[in-house]
């Protein structure tokens, strides 16, 4: 071969120069072939790599279709299903192989097909994403689904749509269960408030019995005296009716001491009336305290509310407790007096409990106003709240009392009640003892604050 090439070159190009040029051209061809082959090999490797990535991607997409809980459906321009997730097929009750090629709208409830059909047309025409709620016909009946429709494009051509659906049945059931749970929580809170009231009333029963016993005993004693006076006057007037002489009547009047009885009669009547009024006031306070405080918010005097609450604690206190009031509010507060009275009573009672056995126990209730709010500070000269406990005192079931001496619900419920009134309950820094502040919204003059605004502050 080599000789043939050489001979051929010598015959055609004298001196050998043309033969050398032929070998150089052949070498260029070989190098070009090598480069082409190398490029083909490199292209083959890249193609295989891309195919591997494509297979992996298709595997990932298949896994996603199999695992996602939401519904995923891919259709062509005619609305025929190209691919569908396992969740969609399971809900529709068909295998994926049987779902492919069928119109997607056939799987919807008949009255919802038109709306979703319009959303699909809009997505294809405007290349926009549309959303619509359309129930899916499932094996167990219609399932509400929120569909999101997006156009599917290949080389800038719209070839169909991609639909993703979020089942709303479980979500709505969850919302319903949440609403039921919230309602049960509200009922439990109401029950806790009433239980706290009962517990407070239980502690005050001794004081209430004493308070009622005194005026009732006073009324009884005066009514007994009035009965004696009536007997004596009946004897006197019987003799008058019988026509007794003047001398006999004068003697009988002196004997029965009617002149003294006439003077004492007014005093006995005033005493009985005073005792009855005292009983009436105690019963009115008890009614206000035991009222559940429900209904619309009304304007009320925060100072009067605090005085009633403090008087109940003072009645039930077994130790010496001095309660004083300072300041005044600029106007009425807005709220439910029964609930706020329970809050104030709980705060004063907590102060009294903290100072049990303290000879100089004193609670000061300071009324003041600021920036459209009516406020009252309940401060005592007891041991105060340790700094490490200040962050937890409003937590439910937190208590610093001994086991069995407190539920730990008082402050937590009080804070919740004040919060529901649009106010705040906070622990203030204090030099000695503890100081809590209750701040409520001020009632705006001339504004209708509820159906019961004109009925007074005492609930019936």
Short mmCIF file of C-alpha atoms in Angstrom, two decimals:
data_model
loop_
_atom_site.label_atom_id
_atom_site.label_comp_id
_atom_site.label_asym_id
_atom_site.label_seq_id
_atom_site.Cartn_x
_atom_site.Cartn_y
_atom_site.Cartn_z
CA UNK A 1 0.00 0.00 0.00
CA UNK A 2 2.78 2.32 0.95
CA UNK A 3 4.68 1.62 -2.33
CA UNK A 4 1.58 2.12 -4.38
CA UNK A 5 0.99 5.53 -2.81
CA UNK A 6 4.63 6.44 -3.31
CA UNK A 7 4.70 5.31 -6.92
CA UNK A 8 1.52 7.08 -7.68
CA UNK A 9 2.85 10.24 -6.11
CA UNK A 10 6.15 10.01 -7.99
CA UNK A 11 4.41 9.47 -11.29
CA UNK A 12 2.11 12.43 -10.87
CA UNK A 13 4.40 14.93 -9.15
CA UNK A 14 7.99 15.02 -10.11
CA UNK A 15 10.51 15.58 -7.32
CA UNK A 16 8.24 14.07 -4.54
CA UNK A 17 6.78 17.39 -3.33
CA UNK A 18 3.26 16.62 -4.55
CA UNK A 19 3.28 13.27 -2.68
CA UNK A 20 4.10 14.97 0.56
CA UNK A 21 1.13 17.30 0.04
CA UNK A 22 -1.20 14.27 -0.44
CA UNK A 23 -0.11 12.73 2.85
CA UNK A 24 -0.77 16.00 4.66
CA UNK A 25 -4.32 16.16 3.24
CA UNK A 26 -4.93 12.58 4.31
CA UNK A 27 -3.72 13.40 7.82
CA UNK A 28 -6.18 16.33 7.96
CA UNK A 29 -8.98 14.00 6.94
CA UNK A 30 -8.05 11.52 9.66
CA UNK A 31 -7.91 14.25 12.26
CA UNK A 32 -11.34 15.52 11.12
CA UNK A 33 -12.71 11.97 11.40
CA UNK A 34 -11.23 11.64 14.90
CA UNK A 35 -12.80 14.94 15.99
CA UNK A 36 -16.16 13.94 14.56
CA UNK A 37 -16.01 10.58 16.29
CA UNK A 38 -15.04 12.22 19.56
CA UNK A 39 -17.94 14.67 19.22
CA UNK A 40 -20.28 11.79 18.47
CA UNK A 41 -19.07 9.94 21.55
CA UNK A 42 -19.47 13.06 23.69
CA UNK A 43 -22.94 13.67 22.27
CA UNK A 44 -23.84 10.04 22.95
CA UNK A 45 -22.69 10.38 26.56
CA UNK A 46 -24.66 13.60 27.02
CA UNK A 47 -27.71 12.00 25.41
CA UNK A 48 -27.50 9.02 27.73
CA UNK A 49 -27.05 11.36 30.70
CA UNK A 50 -30.08 13.40 29.66
CA UNK A 51 -32.08 10.22 29.14
CA UNK A 52 -31.09 9.08 32.63
CA UNK A 53 -32.14 12.45 34.07
CA UNK A 54 -35.39 12.26 32.13
CA UNK A 55 -36.08 8.75 33.45
CA UNK A 56 -35.28 9.90 36.98
CA UNK A 57 -37.52 12.94 36.53
CA UNK A 58 -40.34 10.79 35.23
CA UNK A 59 -39.83 8.52 38.22
CA UNK A 60 -40.03 11.49 40.58
CA UNK A 61 -43.15 12.75 38.82
CA UNK A 62 -44.67 9.29 39.04
CA UNK A 63 -43.86 9.17 42.77
CA UNK A 64 -45.44 12.59 43.21
CA UNK A 65 -48.57 11.49 41.38
CA UNK A 66 -48.74 8.44 43.58
CA UNK A 67 -48.11 10.20 46.89
CA UNK A 68 -49.78 13.63 46.82
CA UNK A 69 -53.03 14.03 48.68
CA UNK A 70 -54.34 16.78 46.41
CA UNK A 71 -55.73 15.86 43.01
CA UNK A 72 -53.56 16.35 39.89
CA UNK A 73 -54.96 15.97 36.37
CA UNK A 74 -53.31 16.79 33.01
CA UNK A 75 -55.53 17.14 29.93
CA UNK A 76 -55.07 17.91 26.24
CA UNK A 77 -56.80 20.73 24.34
CA UNK A 78 -59.93 18.61 23.95
CA UNK A 79 -60.24 18.10 27.70
CA UNK A 80 -59.21 14.43 27.58
CA UNK A 81 -57.15 13.16 30.51
CA UNK A 82 -53.48 12.55 29.72
CA UNK A 83 -52.25 11.86 33.25
CA UNK A 84 -53.90 11.69 36.65
CA UNK A 85 -52.65 11.32 40.23
CA UNK A 86 -53.37 8.23 42.27
CA UNK A 87 -55.44 10.31 44.73
CA UNK A 88 -57.73 11.46 41.91
CA UNK A 89 -58.15 7.93 40.56
CA UNK A 90 -58.83 6.60 44.06
CA UNK A 91 -61.47 9.24 44.68
CA UNK A 92 -63.08 8.71 41.26
CA UNK A 93 -62.98 4.95 41.74
CA UNK A 94 -61.16 4.15 38.46
CA UNK A 95 -57.69 2.92 37.53
CA UNK A 96 -55.34 5.41 35.86
CA UNK A 97 -55.30 3.37 32.67
CA UNK A 98 -59.09 3.64 32.43
CA UNK A 99 -59.08 7.35 33.32
CA UNK A 100 -56.61 8.29 30.56
CA UNK A 101 -58.41 9.30 27.39
CA UNK A 102 -61.71 10.08 29.07
CA UNK A 103 -63.14 13.64 29.27
CA UNK A 104 -62.18 15.18 32.59
CA UNK A 105 -65.56 16.90 33.02
CA UNK A 106 -67.26 13.48 33.10
CA UNK A 107 -65.83 12.99 36.60
CA UNK A 108 -67.55 16.11 37.98
CA UNK A 109 -71.05 16.63 39.28
CA UNK A 110 -73.30 17.60 36.34
CA UNK A 111 -74.28 21.00 37.71
CA UNK A 112 -70.61 21.99 38.19
CA UNK A 113 -69.26 21.06 34.76
CA UNK A 114 -70.20 24.31 33.05
CA UNK A 115 -68.33 26.51 35.53
CA UNK A 116 -65.13 24.46 35.37
CA UNK A 117 -65.42 24.20 31.60
CA UNK A 118 -65.44 28.00 31.38
CA UNK A 119 -62.39 28.17 33.65
CA UNK A 120 -60.53 25.75 31.35
CA UNK A 121 -61.42 27.80 28.27
CA UNK A 122 -60.28 30.98 30.01
CA UNK A 123 -56.94 29.41 30.95
CA UNK A 124 -56.36 28.27 27.34
CA UNK A 125 -57.35 31.59 25.81
CA UNK A 126 -55.68 34.02 28.24
CA UNK A 127 -52.78 31.82 29.36
CA UNK A 128 -53.86 32.70 32.90
CA UNK A 129 -54.50 30.71 36.05
CA UNK A 130 -58.12 30.36 37.10
CA UNK A 131 -59.76 28.96 40.21
CA UNK A 132 -63.20 27.51 40.78
CA UNK A 133 -64.94 25.20 43.23
CA UNK A 134 -66.54 22.17 41.61
CA UNK A 135 -67.60 18.94 43.36
CA UNK A 136 -66.00 15.71 42.20
CA UNK A 137 -68.23 12.65 41.74
CA UNK A 138 -66.66 10.12 44.07
CA UNK A 139 -67.41 6.60 45.14
CA UNK A 140 -68.93 7.83 48.41
CA UNK A 141 -70.82 10.74 46.89
CA UNK A 142 -69.95 14.30 45.85
CA UNK A 143 -66.70 15.65 47.27
CA UNK A 144 -66.27 19.48 47.30
CA UNK A 145 -62.99 20.39 45.59
CA UNK A 146 -61.29 23.70 44.93
CA UNK A 147 -59.71 23.46 41.46
CA UNK A 148 -56.82 25.54 40.13
CA UNK A 149 -56.54 25.54 36.34
CA UNK A 150 -53.27 26.46 34.58
CA UNK A 151 -52.41 26.24 30.84
CA UNK A 152 -49.97 23.53 29.67
CA UNK A 153 -47.55 24.66 26.94
CA UNK A 154 -45.04 22.92 24.68
CA UNK A 155 -42.79 25.10 22.52
CA UNK A 156 -45.05 28.06 23.23
CA UNK A 157 -48.09 26.14 22.02
CA UNK A 158 -51.01 25.57 24.35
CA UNK A 159 -51.58 21.88 24.31
CA UNK A 160 -53.90 21.48 27.28
CA UNK A 161 -54.31 22.37 30.96
CA UNK A 162 -53.03 21.19 34.33
CA UNK A 163 -55.65 20.98 37.08
CA UNK A 164 -54.80 20.75 40.75
CA UNK A 165 -57.64 20.14 43.18
CA UNK A 166 -57.71 20.55 46.95
CA UNK A 167 -60.37 18.46 48.71
CA UNK A 168 -62.48 20.68 50.94
CA UNK A 169 -64.49 18.01 52.72
CA UNK A 170 -61.84 17.19 55.32
CA UNK A 171 -61.00 20.87 55.72
CA UNK A 172 -64.62 21.81 56.31
CA UNK A 173 -65.05 18.93 58.74
CA UNK A 174 -61.93 20.13 60.54
CA UNK A 175 -63.34 23.67 60.67
CA UNK A 176 -66.62 22.31 61.98
CA UNK A 177 -64.81 20.31 64.67
CA UNK A 178 -62.76 23.39 65.51
CA UNK A 179 -65.91 25.48 65.85
CA UNK A 180 -67.47 22.82 68.07
CA UNK A 181 -64.31 22.66 70.15
CA UNK A 182 -64.28 26.44 70.49
CA UNK A 183 -67.90 26.39 71.60
CA UNK A 184 -67.12 23.69 74.17
CA UNK A 185 -64.18 25.77 75.36
CA UNK A 186 -66.43 28.80 75.79
CA UNK A 187 -68.92 26.70 77.73
CA UNK A 188 -66.11 25.33 79.89
CA UNK A 189 -64.87 28.86 80.54
CA UNK A 190 -68.38 29.95 81.53
CA UNK A 191 -68.58 26.96 83.85
CA UNK A 192 -65.21 27.82 85.37
CA UNK A 193 -66.34 31.39 85.96
CA UNK A 194 -69.47 30.15 87.71
CA UNK A 195 -67.46 27.66 89.74
CA UNK A 196 -65.12 30.44 90.82
CA UNK A 197 -68.14 32.47 91.85
CA UNK A 198 -69.49 29.55 93.86
CA UNK A 199 -66.12 29.07 95.50
CA UNK A 200 -65.98 32.76 96.38
CA UNK A 201 -69.54 32.67 97.69
CA UNK A 202 -68.67 29.62 99.77
CA UNK A 203 -65.84 31.51 101.45
CA UNK A 204 -68.19 34.40 102.18
CA UNK A 205 -71.14 32.44 103.55
CA UNK A 206 -70.10 32.97 107.15
CA UNK A 207 -69.87 36.72 106.64
CA UNK A 208 -73.17 36.79 104.76
CA UNK A 209 -74.91 34.87 107.53
CA UNK A 210 -73.53 37.29 110.10
CA UNK A 211 -74.52 40.30 108.03
CA UNK A 212 -78.06 39.00 107.58
CA UNK A 213 -78.42 37.85 111.18
CA UNK A 214 -77.83 41.30 112.66
CA UNK A 215 -80.51 43.27 110.77
CA UNK A 216 -82.99 40.39 110.94
CA UNK A 217 -82.48 40.17 114.70
CA UNK A 218 -83.00 43.93 114.91
CA UNK A 219 -86.22 43.72 112.92
CA UNK A 220 -87.43 40.82 115.08
CA UNK A 221 -86.70 42.64 118.34
CA UNK A 222 -88.45 45.79 117.20
CA UNK A 223 -91.45 43.88 115.84
CA UNK A 224 -91.72 42.11 119.24
CA UNK A 225 -91.72 45.50 120.97
CA UNK A 226 -94.32 46.78 118.52
CA UNK A 227 -96.50 43.79 119.39
CA UNK A 228 -96.40 44.75 123.09
CA UNK A 229 -97.29 48.34 122.24
CA UNK A 230 -100.25 47.16 120.17
CA UNK A 231 -101.55 45.05 123.09
CA UNK A 232 -101.42 48.02 125.45
CA UNK A 233 -103.11 50.40 123.05
CA UNK A 234 -105.83 47.79 122.37
CA UNK A 235 -106.57 47.62 126.14
CA UNK A 236 -106.77 51.40 126.34
CA UNK A 237 -109.05 51.80 123.32
CA UNK A 238 -111.32 48.99 124.53
CA UNK A 239 -111.93 50.99 127.69
CA UNK A 240 -112.53 54.11 125.60
CA UNK A 241 -115.12 52.24 123.53
CA UNK A 242 -116.74 50.93 126.71
CA UNK A 243 -117.35 54.52 127.88
CA UNK A 244 -114.88 54.59 130.80
CA UNK A 245 -114.63 57.81 132.75
CA UNK A 246 -111.88 60.33 132.27
CA UNK A 247 -110.32 59.54 135.64
CA UNK A 248 -110.26 55.81 134.78
CA UNK A 249 -108.68 56.45 131.40
CA UNK A 250 -106.01 58.70 132.90
CA UNK A 251 -105.20 56.08 135.49
CA UNK A 252 -105.11 53.32 132.84
CA UNK A 253 -102.90 55.41 130.58
CA UNK A 254 -100.40 55.92 133.36
CA UNK A 255 -100.56 52.27 134.33
CA UNK A 256 -99.90 51.08 130.75
CA UNK A 257 -97.21 53.76 130.28
CA UNK A 258 -98.69 54.80 126.96
CA UNK A 259 -96.83 58.12 126.90
CA UNK A 260 -93.50 56.30 126.96
CA UNK A 261 -94.74 53.79 124.39
CA UNK A 262 -95.71 56.60 122.03
CA UNK A 263 -92.17 57.93 122.15
CA UNK A 264 -90.68 54.45 121.63
CA UNK A 265 -93.11 53.57 118.87
CA UNK A 266 -91.43 55.83 116.29
CA UNK A 267 -88.00 54.57 117.31
CA UNK A 268 -89.11 50.94 116.93
CA UNK A 269 -90.59 51.64 113.51
CA UNK A 270 -87.42 53.40 112.36
CA UNK A 271 -85.29 50.54 113.68
CA UNK A 272 -87.39 47.91 111.91
CA UNK A 273 -87.27 49.91 108.70
CA UNK A 274 -83.50 50.34 108.97
CA UNK A 275 -83.01 46.60 109.51
CA UNK A 276 -85.26 45.77 106.55
CA UNK A 277 -83.35 48.18 104.33
CA UNK A 278 -80.08 46.57 105.44
CA UNK A 279 -81.42 43.15 104.46
CA UNK A 280 -82.59 44.59 101.14
CA UNK A 281 -79.13 46.02 100.43
CA UNK A 282 -77.42 42.72 101.25
CA UNK A 283 -79.80 40.82 98.98
CA UNK A 284 -79.26 43.34 96.18
CA UNK A 285 -75.49 42.96 96.51
CA UNK A 286 -75.88 39.19 96.47
CA UNK A 287 -78.00 39.34 93.33
CA UNK A 288 -75.41 41.49 91.58
CA UNK A 289 -72.63 39.16 92.63
CA UNK A 290 -74.43 35.99 91.56
CA UNK A 291 -75.54 37.39 88.18
CA UNK A 292 -73.79 35.70 85.25
CA UNK A 293 -73.06 39.06 83.61
CA UNK A 294 -74.12 37.96 80.14
CA UNK A 295 -75.77 40.22 77.60
CA UNK A 296 -74.75 43.50 76.07
CA UNK A 297 -72.17 45.77 77.61
CA UNK A 298 -73.57 48.77 79.46
CA UNK A 299 -72.14 51.90 81.08
CA UNK A 300 -71.58 51.40 84.82
CA UNK A 301 -69.82 53.09 87.72
CA UNK A 302 -66.51 51.31 88.28
CA UNK A 303 -66.20 52.79 91.76
CA UNK A 304 -69.61 51.49 92.92
CA UNK A 305 -68.83 48.10 91.41
CA UNK A 306 -65.52 47.99 93.30
CA UNK A 307 -67.14 49.01 96.60
CA UNK A 308 -69.68 46.19 96.38
CA UNK A 309 -66.94 43.68 95.58
CA UNK A 310 -64.73 44.93 98.42
CA UNK A 311 -67.62 44.85 100.91
CA UNK A 312 -68.22 41.18 100.20
CA UNK A 313 -64.58 40.31 100.80
CA UNK A 314 -64.58 42.41 103.95
CA UNK A 315 -67.66 40.60 105.23
CA UNK A 316 -66.12 37.19 104.70
CA UNK A 317 -62.66 38.03 106.02
CA UNK A 318 -61.86 36.33 109.32
CA UNK A 319 -58.94 38.62 110.06
CA UNK A 320 -58.57 42.36 110.41
CA UNK A 321 -58.52 43.81 106.91
CA UNK A 322 -58.57 47.50 106.14
CA UNK A 323 -59.92 48.49 102.70
CA UNK A 324 -59.60 52.07 101.52
CA UNK A 325 -60.57 53.91 98.34
CA UNK A 326 -58.74 56.75 96.63
CA UNK A 327 -59.46 58.95 93.61
CA UNK A 328 -62.36 58.81 91.17
CA UNK A 329 -63.03 58.05 87.52
CA UNK A 330 -63.88 60.71 84.95
CA UNK A 331 -66.89 58.82 83.65
CA UNK A 332 -68.62 55.43 83.46
CA UNK A 333 -66.80 52.37 82.20
CA UNK A 334 -68.22 50.09 79.51
CA UNK A 335 -68.72 46.41 80.32
CA UNK A 336 -70.78 43.75 82.06
CA UNK A 337 -70.91 44.78 85.74
CA UNK A 338 -71.45 41.22 87.00
CA UNK A 339 -68.25 39.96 85.40
CA UNK A 340 -66.14 42.98 86.37
CA UNK A 341 -67.41 42.76 89.94
CA UNK A 342 -66.29 39.13 90.06
CA UNK A 343 -62.84 40.14 88.75
CA UNK A 344 -62.43 42.86 91.37
CA UNK A 345 -63.67 40.60 94.12
CA UNK A 346 -61.17 37.93 93.10
CA UNK A 347 -58.30 40.44 93.14
CA UNK A 348 -59.25 41.79 96.57
CA UNK A 349 -59.73 38.26 97.90
CA UNK A 350 -56.29 37.25 96.59
CA UNK A 351 -54.78 40.22 98.40
CA UNK A 352 -56.58 39.25 101.60
CA UNK A 353 -55.37 35.65 101.30
CA UNK A 354 -51.79 36.81 100.72
CA UNK A 355 -51.91 38.91 103.91
CA UNK A 356 -53.58 36.28 106.11
CA UNK A 357 -52.35 36.67 109.68
CA UNK A 358 -50.80 40.08 108.99
CA UNK A 359 -51.81 42.57 111.68
CA UNK A 360 -51.59 45.67 109.48
CA UNK A 361 -53.23 44.15 106.38
CA UNK A 362 -54.48 46.89 104.09
CA UNK A 363 -55.85 46.96 100.55
CA UNK A 364 -56.05 50.24 98.64
CA UNK A 365 -58.31 50.61 95.61
CA UNK A 366 -57.24 53.61 93.54
CA UNK A 367 -59.59 54.92 90.81
CA UNK A 368 -58.30 57.07 87.95
CA UNK A 369 -58.73 57.73 84.21
CA UNK A 370 -56.38 58.05 81.26
CA UNK A 371 -56.71 58.27 77.45
CA UNK A 372 -60.30 57.13 77.17
CA UNK A 373 -59.94 54.40 79.78
CA UNK A 374 -61.28 53.98 83.29
CA UNK A 375 -58.83 52.23 85.61
CA UNK A 376 -58.63 50.85 89.12
CA UNK A 377 -55.46 49.72 90.91
CA UNK A 378 -55.80 47.09 93.64
CA UNK A 379 -52.69 47.35 95.82
CA UNK A 380 -51.84 45.65 99.11
CA UNK A 381 -49.00 45.82 101.63
CA UNK A 382 -48.44 42.07 101.75
CA UNK A 383 -45.43 39.98 100.72
CA UNK A 384 -45.90 40.74 96.99
CA UNK A 385 -45.20 38.53 93.97
CA UNK A 386 -41.66 37.10 93.62
CA UNK A 387 -39.93 38.31 90.48
CA UNK A 388 -39.43 34.78 89.16
CA UNK A 389 -43.21 34.19 89.25
CA UNK A 390 -44.40 37.40 87.57
CA UNK A 391 -44.30 35.88 84.08
CA UNK A 392 -46.51 32.92 85.08
CA UNK A 393 -49.16 34.34 87.40
CA UNK A 394 -51.74 34.67 84.60
CA UNK A 395 -51.18 31.11 83.33
CA UNK A 396 -54.11 28.71 83.88
CA UNK A 397 -53.80 26.50 86.97
CA UNK A 398 -50.82 28.44 88.30
CA UNK A 399 -51.14 29.09 92.02
CA UNK A 400 -48.77 29.99 94.82
CA UNK A 401 -51.19 28.71 97.46
CA UNK A 402 -50.90 25.38 99.23
CA UNK A 403 -52.39 22.26 97.65
CA UNK A 404 -56.16 22.35 98.02
CA UNK A 405 -56.21 26.05 98.92
CA UNK A 406 -56.64 27.36 95.39
CA UNK A 407 -57.43 26.21 91.86
CA UNK A 408 -55.12 28.63 90.07
CA UNK A 409 -57.97 29.70 87.79
CA UNK A 410 -58.80 33.05 89.37
CA UNK A 411 -56.21 35.29 87.72
CA UNK A 412 -56.32 33.43 84.38
CA UNK A 413 -60.10 33.74 84.14
CA UNK A 414 -60.02 37.34 85.40
CA UNK A 415 -57.50 38.28 82.70
CA UNK A 416 -59.63 36.55 80.06
CA UNK A 417 -62.79 38.36 81.19
CA UNK A 418 -61.10 41.76 81.13
CA UNK A 419 -59.62 40.98 77.71
CA UNK A 420 -63.09 40.13 76.36
CA UNK A 421 -64.19 43.58 77.57
CA UNK A 422 -61.47 45.15 75.42
CA UNK A 423 -59.42 46.00 78.51
CA UNK A 424 -56.28 44.80 80.25
CA UNK A 425 -55.33 43.23 83.56
CA UNK A 426 -51.68 43.64 84.48
CA UNK A 427 -49.32 43.36 87.42
CA UNK A 428 -47.69 46.71 88.21
CA UNK A 429 -44.27 47.26 89.77
CA UNK A 430 -44.78 48.13 93.43
CA UNK A 431 -42.46 49.06 96.26
CA UNK A 432 -44.16 46.75 98.74
CA UNK A 433 -46.85 44.16 98.26
CA UNK A 434 -48.64 43.47 94.99
CA UNK A 435 -50.53 45.88 92.74
CA UNK A 436 -52.87 44.87 89.90
CA UNK A 437 -54.45 47.28 87.43
CA UNK A 438 -57.77 46.74 85.67
CA UNK A 439 -58.24 49.09 82.68
CA UNK A 440 -61.57 49.26 80.83
CA UNK A 441 -62.91 51.29 77.93
CA UNK A 442 -64.78 54.43 78.83
CA UNK A 443 -68.45 54.54 77.81
CA UNK A 444 -68.94 57.21 75.15
CA UNK A 445 -71.63 59.73 75.98
CA UNK A 446 -74.72 59.51 73.79
CA UNK A 447 -73.65 56.29 72.10
CA UNK A 448 -75.92 53.23 72.11
CA UNK A 449 -73.92 50.56 73.87
CA UNK A 450 -76.44 47.73 73.75
CA UNK A 451 -80.03 46.67 74.12
CA UNK A 452 -79.91 46.88 77.92
CA UNK A 453 -78.20 50.27 78.09
CA UNK A 454 -81.26 51.88 79.60
CA UNK A 455 -81.98 49.17 82.16
CA UNK A 456 -79.38 50.13 84.72
CA UNK A 457 -76.34 48.24 85.84
CA UNK A 458 -78.05 45.64 87.98
CA UNK A 459 -78.97 42.53 85.96
CA UNK A 460 -82.29 40.95 86.67
#
